[in-house]
Tab-separated table of C-alpha atoms in Angstrom:
chain	number	residue	atom	x	y	z
A	1117	UNK	CA	-113.980	-27.572	-183.459
A	1118	UNK	CA	-113.963	-30.220	-180.736
A	1119	UNK	CA	-111.491	-29.642	-177.904
A	1120	UNK	CA	-109.088	-32.359	-176.737
A	1121	UNK	CA	-110.742	-34.510	-174.040
A	1122	UNK	CA	-109.041	-35.749	-170.910
A	1123	UNK	CA	-108.961	-39.543	-170.922
A	1124	UNK	CA	-108.631	-42.361	-168.397
A	1125	UNK	CA	-107.988	-45.642	-170.214
A	1126	UNK	CA	-107.740	-49.104	-168.655
A	1127	UNK	CA	-108.086	-52.562	-170.188
A	1128	UNK	CA	-111.857	-52.702	-169.770
A	1129	UNK	CA	-112.901	-49.082	-169.292
A	1130	UNK	CA	-112.292	-45.918	-171.353
A	1131	UNK	CA	-113.463	-42.573	-169.940
A	1132	UNK	CA	-113.386	-39.342	-171.996
A	1133	UNK	CA	-114.231	-35.992	-170.414
A	1134	UNK	CA	-114.888	-32.630	-172.069
A	1135	UNK	CA	-114.751	-30.056	-169.282
A	1136	UNK	CA	-115.838	-27.217	-171.565
A	1137	UNK	CA	-118.954	-29.117	-172.664
A	1138	UNK	CA	-119.551	-30.731	-169.248
A	1139	UNK	CA	-119.884	-34.105	-170.956
A	1140	UNK	CA	-118.287	-37.462	-169.979
A	1141	UNK	CA	-118.406	-40.606	-172.115
A	1142	UNK	CA	-117.596	-44.024	-170.647
A	1143	UNK	CA	-117.030	-47.136	-172.759
A	1144	UNK	CA	-116.689	-50.418	-170.872
A	1145	UNK	CA	-117.209	-54.190	-171.105
A	1146	UNK	CA	-115.507	-54.415	-174.483
A	1147	UNK	CA	-116.182	-57.484	-176.571
A	1148	UNK	CA	-114.841	-58.448	-179.995
A	1149	UNK	CA	-117.520	-59.975	-182.217
A	1150	UNK	CA	-117.793	-60.865	-185.894
A	1151	UNK	CA	-119.441	-57.572	-186.791
A	1152	UNK	CA	-117.029	-55.363	-184.867
A	1153	UNK	CA	-115.839	-54.155	-181.476
A	1154	UNK	CA	-118.711	-53.638	-179.064
A	1155	UNK	CA	-119.020	-52.068	-175.644
A	1156	UNK	CA	-121.506	-50.454	-173.314
A	1157	UNK	CA	-121.660	-46.675	-173.576
A	1158	UNK	CA	-122.697	-44.207	-170.880
A	1159	UNK	CA	-122.924	-40.484	-171.566
A	1160	UNK	CA	-123.339	-38.122	-168.597
A	1161	UNK	CA	-124.103	-34.454	-168.148
A	1162	UNK	CA	-121.464	-33.350	-165.629
A	1163	UNK	CA	-123.590	-30.377	-164.534
A	1164	UNK	CA	-126.341	-32.637	-163.209
A	1165	UNK	CA	-124.530	-35.988	-162.944
A	1166	UNK	CA	-127.394	-37.582	-164.858
A	1167	UNK	CA	-127.185	-39.925	-167.845
A	1168	UNK	CA	-128.329	-38.317	-171.074
A	1169	UNK	CA	-129.639	-41.710	-172.209
A	1170	UNK	CA	-129.677	-45.098	-170.460
A	1171	UNK	CA	-126.449	-47.116	-170.700
A	1172	UNK	CA	-126.639	-48.881	-174.069
A	1173	UNK	CA	-124.870	-51.457	-176.189
A	1174	UNK	CA	-122.725	-49.732	-178.800
A	1175	UNK	CA	-120.919	-51.053	-181.869
A	1176	UNK	CA	-117.792	-48.934	-182.247
A	1177	UNK	CA	-117.199	-50.292	-185.751
A	1178	UNK	CA	-120.618	-49.335	-187.115
A	1179	UNK	CA	-121.210	-45.936	-188.761
A	1180	UNK	CA	-124.939	-46.663	-188.752
A	1181	UNK	CA	-124.801	-47.357	-185.029
A	1182	UNK	CA	-123.065	-44.028	-184.382
A	1183	UNK	CA	-125.687	-42.174	-186.414
A	1184	UNK	CA	-128.536	-43.829	-184.512
A	1185	UNK	CA	-126.868	-43.045	-181.178
A	1186	UNK	CA	-126.338	-39.431	-182.222
A	1187	UNK	CA	-130.008	-39.053	-183.185
A	1188	UNK	CA	-131.097	-40.439	-179.807
A	1189	UNK	CA	-128.878	-37.937	-177.994
A	1190	UNK	CA	-130.106	-34.978	-180.056
A	1191	UNK	CA	-133.710	-36.000	-179.431
A	1192	UNK	CA	-133.091	-36.181	-175.687
A	1193	UNK	CA	-130.932	-33.044	-175.378
A	1194	UNK	CA	-132.207	-29.708	-176.674
A	1195	UNK	CA	-128.771	-28.064	-176.238
A	1196	UNK	CA	-127.633	-27.677	-179.854
A	1197	UNK	CA	-124.161	-26.507	-178.808
A	1198	UNK	CA	-123.088	-30.055	-177.947
A	1199	UNK	CA	-121.569	-31.690	-181.077
A	1200	UNK	CA	-122.629	-35.261	-180.370
A	1201	UNK	CA	-121.620	-36.498	-183.819
A	1202	UNK	CA	-118.033	-35.270	-183.330
A	1203	UNK	CA	-117.927	-36.653	-179.772
A	1204	UNK	CA	-119.003	-40.120	-180.901
A	1205	UNK	CA	-116.563	-40.073	-183.818
A	1206	UNK	CA	-113.756	-39.078	-181.431
A	1207	UNK	CA	-114.371	-41.718	-178.772
A	1208	UNK	CA	-114.906	-44.565	-181.244
A	1209	UNK	CA	-111.733	-43.691	-183.151
A	1210	UNK	CA	-109.624	-43.368	-179.989
A	1211	UNK	CA	-111.000	-46.491	-178.308
A	1212	UNK	CA	-110.694	-48.699	-181.394
A	1213	UNK	CA	-107.112	-47.515	-181.885
A	1214	UNK	CA	-106.252	-48.172	-178.228
A	1215	UNK	CA	-107.907	-51.608	-178.304
A	1216	UNK	CA	-106.005	-52.652	-181.424
A	1217	UNK	CA	-102.586	-51.237	-180.586
A	1218	UNK	CA	-102.387	-51.818	-176.822
A	1219	UNK	CA	-100.076	-49.819	-174.571
A	1220	UNK	CA	-97.035	-47.953	-175.835
A	1221	UNK	CA	-93.920	-49.935	-176.774
A	1222	UNK	CA	-91.310	-50.117	-174.003
A	1223	UNK	CA	-87.638	-51.019	-173.879
A	1224	UNK	CA	-87.502	-53.833	-171.310
A	1225	UNK	CA	-84.092	-52.750	-170.015
A	1226	UNK	CA	-85.379	-49.232	-169.378
A	1227	UNK	CA	-88.078	-50.477	-167.000
A	1228	UNK	CA	-87.005	-50.088	-163.344
A	1229	UNK	CA	-86.776	-53.221	-161.243
A	1230	UNK	CA	-90.011	-53.698	-159.318
A	1231	UNK	CA	-89.671	-52.541	-155.726
A	1232	UNK	CA	-92.459	-54.759	-154.456
A	1233	UNK	CA	-91.662	-58.367	-153.522
A	1234	UNK	CA	-92.594	-61.126	-155.959
A	1235	UNK	CA	-95.070	-62.673	-153.520
A	1236	UNK	CA	-97.950	-61.188	-151.609
A	1237	UNK	CA	-98.210	-64.417	-149.592
A	1238	UNK	CA	-95.291	-66.720	-150.262
A	1239	UNK	CA	-95.408	-69.336	-151.726
A	1240	UNK	CA	-99.076	-69.126	-152.690
A	1241	UNK	CA	-100.043	-65.719	-154.066
A	1242	UNK	CA	-97.780	-63.682	-156.319
A	1243	UNK	CA	-97.981	-59.882	-156.372
A	1244	UNK	CA	-99.320	-59.892	-159.908
A	1245	UNK	CA	-101.578	-62.042	-162.073
A	1246	UNK	CA	-103.974	-64.864	-161.221
A	1247	UNK	CA	-103.219	-67.641	-158.737
A	1248	UNK	CA	-105.405	-70.759	-158.989
A	1249	UNK	CA	-106.513	-72.722	-155.930
A	1250	UNK	CA	-108.486	-75.740	-157.113
A	1251	UNK	CA	-109.752	-79.083	-155.924
A	1252	UNK	CA	-112.750	-81.379	-155.585
A	1253	UNK	CA	-115.997	-80.238	-154.017
A	1254	UNK	CA	-115.671	-80.256	-150.231
A	1255	UNK	CA	-111.862	-80.100	-150.304
A	1256	UNK	CA	-111.964	-76.907	-148.192
A	1257	UNK	CA	-110.338	-74.819	-150.909
A	1258	UNK	CA	-112.690	-71.895	-150.204
A	1259	UNK	CA	-111.868	-72.100	-146.510
A	1260	UNK	CA	-108.158	-72.076	-147.331
A	1261	UNK	CA	-108.622	-69.169	-149.737
A	1262	UNK	CA	-110.548	-67.157	-147.132
A	1263	UNK	CA	-107.787	-67.811	-144.586
A	1264	UNK	CA	-105.231	-66.482	-147.057
A	1265	UNK	CA	-107.403	-63.418	-147.535
A	1266	UNK	CA	-107.668	-62.839	-143.776
A	1267	UNK	CA	-103.903	-63.155	-143.461
A	1268	UNK	CA	-103.289	-60.588	-146.207
A	1269	UNK	CA	-105.937	-58.222	-144.814
A	1270	UNK	CA	-104.588	-58.334	-141.262
A	1271	UNK	CA	-100.871	-58.900	-141.852
A	1272	UNK	CA	-101.102	-61.799	-139.379
A	1273	UNK	CA	-99.451	-65.185	-139.938
A	1274	UNK	CA	-102.399	-67.598	-140.106
A	1275	UNK	CA	-100.883	-70.398	-142.215
A	1276	UNK	CA	-97.260	-70.529	-141.114
A	1277	UNK	CA	-96.332	-67.685	-143.459
A	1278	UNK	CA	-96.624	-63.909	-143.220
A	1279	UNK	CA	-97.844	-61.654	-146.047
A	1280	UNK	CA	-95.295	-59.212	-147.414
A	1281	UNK	CA	-97.833	-56.411	-147.000
A	1282	UNK	CA	-101.216	-55.926	-145.381
A	1283	UNK	CA	-104.025	-54.534	-147.521
A	1284	UNK	CA	-107.828	-54.648	-147.839
A	1285	UNK	CA	-109.201	-57.738	-149.606
A	1286	UNK	CA	-112.307	-58.011	-151.787
A	1287	UNK	CA	-114.049	-61.412	-151.836
A	1288	UNK	CA	-116.228	-61.838	-154.951
A	1289	UNK	CA	-118.516	-64.817	-154.386
A	1290	UNK	CA	-120.741	-66.667	-156.850
A	1291	UNK	CA	-121.394	-69.778	-154.738
A	1292	UNK	CA	-122.142	-69.297	-151.036
A	1293	UNK	CA	-123.723	-66.542	-148.935
A	1294	UNK	CA	-122.496	-63.618	-146.812
A	1295	UNK	CA	-123.583	-65.455	-143.652
A	1296	UNK	CA	-121.542	-68.566	-144.551
A	1297	UNK	CA	-118.355	-66.599	-145.124
A	1298	UNK	CA	-118.899	-64.364	-142.100
A	1299	UNK	CA	-119.236	-67.418	-139.846
A	1300	UNK	CA	-116.105	-68.962	-141.333
A	1301	UNK	CA	-114.104	-65.745	-141.032
A	1302	UNK	CA	-115.011	-65.300	-137.354
A	1303	UNK	CA	-114.221	-68.949	-136.614
A	1304	UNK	CA	-110.846	-68.783	-138.408
A	1305	UNK	CA	-109.898	-65.681	-136.459
A	1306	UNK	CA	-111.094	-67.183	-133.159
A	1307	UNK	CA	-108.943	-70.255	-133.806
A	1308	UNK	CA	-105.845	-68.255	-134.739
A	1309	UNK	CA	-102.913	-67.820	-132.377
A	1310	UNK	CA	-103.342	-64.059	-132.035
A	1311	UNK	CA	-104.622	-61.598	-129.464
A	1312	UNK	CA	-105.354	-58.971	-132.095
A	1313	UNK	CA	-108.874	-57.880	-132.909
A	1314	UNK	CA	-110.348	-59.101	-136.233
A	1315	UNK	CA	-109.340	-57.011	-139.256
A	1316	UNK	CA	-112.502	-54.875	-139.309
A	1317	UNK	CA	-113.280	-53.097	-142.610
A	1318	UNK	CA	-110.399	-54.929	-144.320
A	1319	UNK	CA	-112.122	-58.062	-145.672
A	1320	UNK	CA	-114.977	-57.028	-147.920
A	1321	UNK	CA	-117.536	-59.447	-149.359
A	1322	UNK	CA	-119.689	-58.973	-152.444
A	1323	UNK	CA	-122.191	-61.489	-153.788
A	1324	UNK	CA	-122.014	-61.783	-157.585
A	1325	UNK	CA	-124.450	-62.826	-160.303
A	1326	UNK	CA	-123.046	-61.694	-163.654
A	1327	UNK	CA	-119.809	-63.102	-165.075
A	1328	UNK	CA	-116.545	-61.425	-164.098
A	1329	UNK	CA	-116.315	-60.032	-167.634
A	1330	UNK	CA	-119.626	-58.243	-167.108
A	1331	UNK	CA	-118.875	-57.221	-163.536
A	1332	UNK	CA	-115.205	-56.250	-163.863
A	1333	UNK	CA	-115.772	-52.500	-164.439
A	1334	UNK	CA	-117.954	-52.312	-161.315
A	1335	UNK	CA	-115.477	-54.439	-159.352
A	1336	UNK	CA	-112.622	-52.173	-160.456
A	1337	UNK	CA	-114.459	-49.178	-159.002
A	1338	UNK	CA	-115.014	-51.031	-155.714
A	1339	UNK	CA	-111.329	-52.009	-155.608
A	1340	UNK	CA	-110.354	-48.382	-156.132
A	1341	UNK	CA	-112.717	-47.137	-153.429
A	1342	UNK	CA	-111.536	-49.757	-150.916
A	1343	UNK	CA	-107.859	-49.511	-151.951
A	1344	UNK	CA	-107.976	-53.310	-152.081
A	1345	UNK	CA	-104.736	-55.121	-152.848
A	1346	UNK	CA	-106.146	-58.626	-153.416
A	1347	UNK	CA	-109.307	-60.017	-154.996
A	1348	UNK	CA	-110.594	-63.530	-154.291
A	1349	UNK	CA	-112.882	-65.054	-156.944
A	1350	UNK	CA	-115.063	-67.956	-155.769
A	1351	UNK	CA	-115.328	-69.600	-158.174
A	1352	UNK	CA	-114.155	-69.542	-161.798
A	1353	UNK	CA	-116.876	-72.006	-162.826
A	1354	UNK	CA	-119.620	-69.403	-162.382
A	1355	UNK	CA	-117.463	-66.296	-162.833
A	1356	UNK	CA	-116.520	-67.530	-166.315
A	1357	UNK	CA	-120.103	-67.037	-167.497
A	1358	UNK	CA	-120.113	-69.982	-169.904
A	1359	UNK	CA	-119.101	-73.586	-170.478
A	1360	UNK	CA	-115.889	-74.560	-168.622
A	1361	UNK	CA	-114.500	-76.115	-171.813
A	1362	UNK	CA	-115.002	-72.918	-173.843
A	1363	UNK	CA	-111.638	-71.335	-174.618
A	1364	UNK	CA	-113.161	-67.961	-175.500
A	1365	UNK	CA	-115.053	-67.693	-172.206
A	1366	UNK	CA	-111.953	-68.670	-170.246
A	1367	UNK	CA	-109.779	-66.131	-172.060
A	1368	UNK	CA	-112.485	-63.538	-171.432
A	1369	UNK	CA	-112.382	-64.360	-167.703
A	1370	UNK	CA	-108.617	-63.900	-167.484
A	1371	UNK	CA	-108.769	-60.681	-169.482
A	1372	UNK	CA	-111.336	-59.366	-166.983
A	1373	UNK	CA	-109.184	-60.500	-164.036
A	1374	UNK	CA	-106.200	-58.688	-165.510
A	1375	UNK	CA	-108.238	-55.490	-165.843
A	1376	UNK	CA	-108.675	-55.373	-162.033
A	1377	UNK	CA	-104.969	-54.403	-161.749
A	1378	UNK	CA	-104.456	-56.295	-158.459
A	1379	UNK	CA	-103.469	-59.913	-157.778
A	1380	UNK	CA	-106.358	-62.362	-158.001
A	1381	UNK	CA	-106.765	-65.623	-156.085
A	1382	UNK	CA	-109.243	-67.654	-158.148
A	1383	UNK	CA	-110.871	-70.799	-156.757
A	1384	UNK	CA	-111.806	-73.568	-159.192
A	1385	UNK	CA	-112.949	-77.191	-159.416
A	1386	UNK	CA	-111.628	-80.414	-160.963
A	1387	UNK	CA	-113.158	-82.682	-163.583
A	1388	UNK	CA	-114.902	-86.008	-163.039
A	1389	UNK	CA	-111.988	-87.683	-164.825
A	1390	UNK	CA	-109.469	-86.080	-162.457
A	1391	UNK	CA	-111.535	-87.305	-159.531
A	1392	UNK	CA	-111.330	-90.854	-160.864
A	1393	UNK	CA	-107.658	-90.882	-161.886
A	1394	UNK	CA	-106.239	-88.627	-159.178
A	1395	UNK	CA	-104.458	-86.501	-161.801
A	1396	UNK	CA	-104.815	-82.990	-160.377
A	1397	UNK	CA	-102.248	-81.307	-162.603
A	1398	UNK	CA	-104.900	-79.018	-164.091
A	1399	UNK	CA	-108.331	-77.676	-163.039
A	1400	UNK	CA	-111.616	-78.387	-164.771
A	1401	UNK	CA	-112.380	-77.017	-168.219
A	1402	UNK	CA	-110.343	-75.302	-170.898
A	1403	UNK	CA	-106.590	-75.811	-170.808
A	1404	UNK	CA	-106.312	-72.019	-170.906
A	1405	UNK	CA	-107.356	-71.936	-167.238
A	1406	UNK	CA	-104.057	-73.583	-166.342
A	1407	UNK	CA	-101.987	-71.870	-169.019
A	1408	UNK	CA	-103.098	-68.291	-168.312
A	1409	UNK	CA	-102.630	-68.452	-164.550
A	1410	UNK	CA	-99.444	-67.208	-162.951
A	1411	UNK	CA	-99.414	-69.969	-160.356
A	1412	UNK	CA	-101.658	-72.935	-159.556
A	1413	UNK	CA	-102.193	-75.033	-156.444
A	1414	UNK	CA	-104.213	-78.246	-156.139
A	1415	UNK	CA	-105.943	-78.893	-152.802
A	1416	UNK	CA	-106.748	-82.373	-151.475
A	1417	UNK	CA	-108.414	-83.341	-148.219
A	1418	UNK	CA	-108.122	-86.397	-145.980
A	1419	UNK	CA	-110.954	-86.691	-143.460
A	1420	UNK	CA	-112.742	-89.643	-141.913
A	1421	UNK	CA	-116.541	-89.639	-142.030
A	1422	UNK	CA	-117.959	-87.802	-139.035
A	1423	UNK	CA	-114.531	-86.552	-137.942
A	1424	UNK	CA	-114.153	-82.905	-136.862
A	1425	UNK	CA	-110.522	-82.843	-137.954
A	1426	UNK	CA	-109.035	-82.939	-141.437
A	1427	UNK	CA	-105.702	-82.702	-143.215
A	1428	UNK	CA	-105.247	-80.567	-146.324
A	1429	UNK	CA	-102.503	-81.234	-148.868
A	1430	UNK	CA	-101.519	-78.545	-151.384
A	1431	UNK	CA	-99.393	-79.156	-154.485
A	1432	UNK	CA	-97.908	-76.471	-156.733
A	1433	UNK	CA	-98.328	-77.428	-160.418
A	1434	UNK	CA	-97.974	-74.144	-162.323
A	1435	UNK	CA	-95.059	-71.817	-161.520
A	1436	UNK	CA	-94.076	-69.127	-164.008
A	1437	UNK	CA	-91.323	-67.587	-161.913
A	1438	UNK	CA	-88.688	-69.604	-160.091
A	1439	UNK	CA	-88.747	-73.150	-158.847
A	1440	UNK	CA	-91.749	-75.305	-158.154
A	1441	UNK	CA	-92.730	-74.809	-154.509
A	1442	UNK	CA	-92.619	-77.621	-151.989
A	1443	UNK	CA	-95.820	-79.434	-151.142
A	1444	UNK	CA	-97.489	-78.077	-148.002
A	1445	UNK	CA	-99.947	-79.581	-145.543
A	1446	UNK	CA	-102.302	-78.197	-142.878
A	1447	UNK	CA	-104.149	-79.790	-139.982
A	1448	UNK	CA	-107.637	-78.337	-139.495
A	1449	UNK	CA	-109.853	-78.788	-136.430
A	1450	UNK	CA	-113.469	-77.590	-136.271
A	1451	UNK	CA	-115.016	-76.589	-132.949
A	1452	UNK	CA	-118.781	-76.147	-132.851
A	1453	UNK	CA	-121.381	-75.417	-130.200
A	1454	UNK	CA	-125.104	-76.069	-129.902
A	1455	UNK	CA	-127.143	-79.062	-128.884
A	1456	UNK	CA	-129.012	-79.698	-132.115
A	1457	UNK	CA	-128.679	-79.203	-135.846
A	1458	UNK	CA	-130.956	-76.173	-135.595
A	1459	UNK	CA	-128.784	-74.164	-133.157
A	1460	UNK	CA	-125.354	-75.561	-134.072
A	1461	UNK	CA	-122.815	-72.988	-135.158
A	1462	UNK	CA	-119.091	-72.814	-135.843
A	1463	UNK	CA	-117.060	-71.323	-132.989
A	1464	UNK	CA	-113.427	-71.899	-133.947
A	1465	UNK	CA	-111.410	-73.310	-136.808
A	1466	UNK	CA	-107.850	-74.099	-135.810
A	1467	UNK	CA	-105.484	-74.317	-138.785
A	1468	UNK	CA	-101.929	-75.468	-138.167
A	1469	UNK	CA	-99.133	-76.057	-140.705
A	1470	UNK	CA	-97.780	-79.615	-140.734
A	1471	UNK	CA	-94.657	-81.181	-142.115
A	1472	UNK	CA	-95.853	-82.681	-145.376
A	1473	UNK	CA	-94.131	-86.032	-144.847
A	1474	UNK	CA	-95.542	-86.335	-141.318
A	1475	UNK	CA	-99.050	-85.526	-142.550
A	1476	UNK	CA	-98.765	-88.136	-145.291
A	1477	UNK	CA	-97.637	-90.819	-142.848
A	1478	UNK	CA	-100.348	-89.948	-140.320
A	1479	UNK	CA	-103.073	-90.180	-142.952
A	1480	UNK	CA	-101.630	-93.338	-144.534
A	1481	UNK	CA	-101.288	-91.762	-147.962
A	1482	UNK	CA	-97.656	-92.302	-148.946
A	1483	UNK	CA	-98.613	-92.175	-152.624
A	1484	UNK	CA	-98.750	-88.373	-152.242
A	1485	UNK	CA	-94.994	-88.302	-151.637
A	1486	UNK	CA	-92.348	-87.909	-154.287
A	1487	UNK	CA	-90.310	-91.045	-154.966
A	1488	UNK	CA	-87.394	-89.455	-153.111
A	1489	UNK	CA	-89.556	-88.860	-150.024
A	1490	UNK	CA	-90.992	-92.374	-150.200
A	1491	UNK	CA	-87.521	-93.932	-150.184
A	1492	UNK	CA	-86.449	-91.559	-147.402
A	1493	UNK	CA	-89.429	-92.656	-145.333
A	1494	UNK	CA	-88.548	-96.346	-145.753
A	1495	UNK	CA	-84.911	-95.747	-144.777
A	1496	UNK	CA	-85.950	-93.776	-141.698
A	1497	UNK	CA	-88.221	-96.629	-140.642
A	1498	UNK	CA	-85.349	-99.126	-140.907
A	1499	UNK	CA	-83.088	-99.712	-137.925
A	1500	UNK	CA	-80.028	-99.981	-140.149
A	1501	UNK	CA	-78.941	-100.248	-143.787
A	1502	UNK	CA	-81.444	-102.129	-145.928
A	1503	UNK	CA	-81.647	-103.547	-149.446
A	1504	UNK	CA	-83.786	-102.340	-152.308
A	1505	UNK	CA	-86.203	-105.228	-151.756
A	1506	UNK	CA	-86.653	-104.161	-148.117
A	1507	UNK	CA	-87.466	-100.608	-149.221
A	1508	UNK	CA	-90.017	-101.993	-151.674
A	1509	UNK	CA	-91.649	-104.174	-149.008
A	1510	UNK	CA	-91.789	-101.310	-146.486
A	1511	UNK	CA	-93.600	-99.086	-148.975
A	1512	UNK	CA	-95.903	-101.911	-150.064
A	1513	UNK	CA	-96.934	-102.419	-146.434
A	1514	UNK	CA	-98.118	-98.784	-146.451
A	1515	UNK	CA	-100.151	-99.344	-149.629
A	1516	UNK	CA	-97.589	-97.761	-151.931
A	1517	UNK	CA	-96.403	-99.977	-154.813
A	1518	UNK	CA	-93.002	-98.982	-156.219
A	1519	UNK	CA	-90.856	-101.225	-158.411
A	1520	UNK	CA	-87.264	-102.201	-157.586
A	1521	UNK	CA	-86.000	-100.373	-160.666
A	1522	UNK	CA	-87.705	-97.126	-159.720
A	1523	UNK	CA	-86.240	-97.410	-156.221
A	1524	UNK	CA	-82.729	-98.005	-157.632
A	1525	UNK	CA	-83.071	-95.056	-159.977
A	1526	UNK	CA	-84.156	-92.842	-157.095
A	1527	UNK	CA	-81.300	-93.965	-154.859
A	1528	UNK	CA	-78.711	-93.349	-157.561
A	1529	UNK	CA	-80.190	-89.960	-158.550
A	1530	UNK	CA	-79.580	-88.422	-155.109
A	1531	UNK	CA	-76.042	-89.406	-153.971
A	1532	UNK	CA	-75.974	-86.601	-151.406
A	1533	UNK	CA	-79.077	-88.032	-149.717
A	1534	UNK	CA	-78.673	-91.810	-150.041
A	1535	UNK	CA	-75.483	-93.732	-149.251
A	1536	UNK	CA	-74.673	-97.196	-150.593
A	1537	UNK	CA	-72.730	-99.673	-148.492
A	1538	UNK	CA	-71.227	-102.583	-150.478
A	1539	UNK	CA	-71.942	-106.000	-149.034
A	1540	UNK	CA	-71.552	-109.639	-149.995
A	1541	UNK	CA	-68.439	-111.466	-151.170
A	1542	UNK	CA	-68.194	-109.536	-154.412
A	1543	UNK	CA	-69.161	-106.188	-152.899
A	1544	UNK	CA	-71.567	-105.666	-155.779
A	1545	UNK	CA	-74.698	-105.926	-153.638
A	1546	UNK	CA	-75.612	-102.700	-151.853
A	1547	UNK	CA	-77.409	-101.861	-148.647
A	1548	UNK	CA	-78.697	-98.329	-148.368
A	1549	UNK	CA	-79.033	-95.730	-145.624
A	1550	UNK	CA	-79.561	-91.979	-145.381
A	1551	UNK	CA	-76.553	-89.679	-145.590
A	1552	UNK	CA	-77.099	-88.239	-142.112
A	1553	UNK	CA	-77.427	-91.690	-140.557
A	1554	UNK	CA	-74.269	-92.812	-142.345
A	1555	UNK	CA	-72.381	-89.826	-140.893
A	1556	UNK	CA	-73.654	-90.633	-137.411
A	1557	UNK	CA	-72.573	-94.259	-137.753
A	1558	UNK	CA	-69.096	-93.181	-138.808
């Protein structure tokens, strides 16, 4: 009779151990297909640590597949005391049941309130789930993501906000090289307002080839060994392992990200259509990318050709918990050394938070503002109370076309911000000013 195994079950990895038989069976990289539930299977002899057979694809739903696997094991292992047929029956039955039923049913009101804060790095990265950071190519989203990772790893405020805890970070990269990210990390730290040494051994980089679904079990082991508290995925396009529009591949990516059991900051791109229209409300590909994330941020860059300085604008589109975060902006300055292209290298990257409205005005991009902020800007520019037509003309001079009706609607929607002063013989015509300016005038 087969003894009860000890088991360690996660979303993407099931481990069964028989101490009396000195046998361990690992099932991982689960995938539902038309002909059943499949995984990779590894069977080890715990006395030697060696695999009894090479890691193989295994159909848990196939009796024929179990028989063939059993015959391979018997042929490789002369020890007749090991009941391989019973072992395979046990692990396939347990793993299929776990896959189909999920975790045990819980009473929501019996679950203790989480002691950890909601955010790992407020307002960007929540303490659970996947946060998206997406934008056009060259928008510096990877640079911003790496800076967030350095902040979390060191506990140092690098973006005008402090992480709620410091922990090792694992950077999984499908796009660039270790040298690129190492140069950026050193330059970011050199440009930071801190006298602390760089967070050695806390930001870990791993170049990736396979999709996250394929690599998640290995990544989970690395996370456990490093005690990492954040994973950065750069980028979803290649980590997905298939067409961006494919819903199944996108769902598979998020399932793999969830199996890592730590918050994930995933970097992604935008579509050609979004680049043309300026609609950045969702990243490229399947709508599930937006829907399955916990939080999403679009990144846009303003930079003149040949300029060593840039302004980044970030907009929160997806927000599962709480209110939509305010738009944030950062001024970035690059400092390089070297006399030629061959020996040029990056010395410092200085990243400074900016007031969003100030950054918009400085870059001449008022269309990034909300209608409320646009009207506020026009009223601040005025020397006194002005009419709706004057607000319209002020915004038009900055390249921002807003109709009179939209301006009126905005003014009337925020009575605690905008104050109307009746004018004219009938008193029905209004001039407008900001609430604070009206108080000062009184």
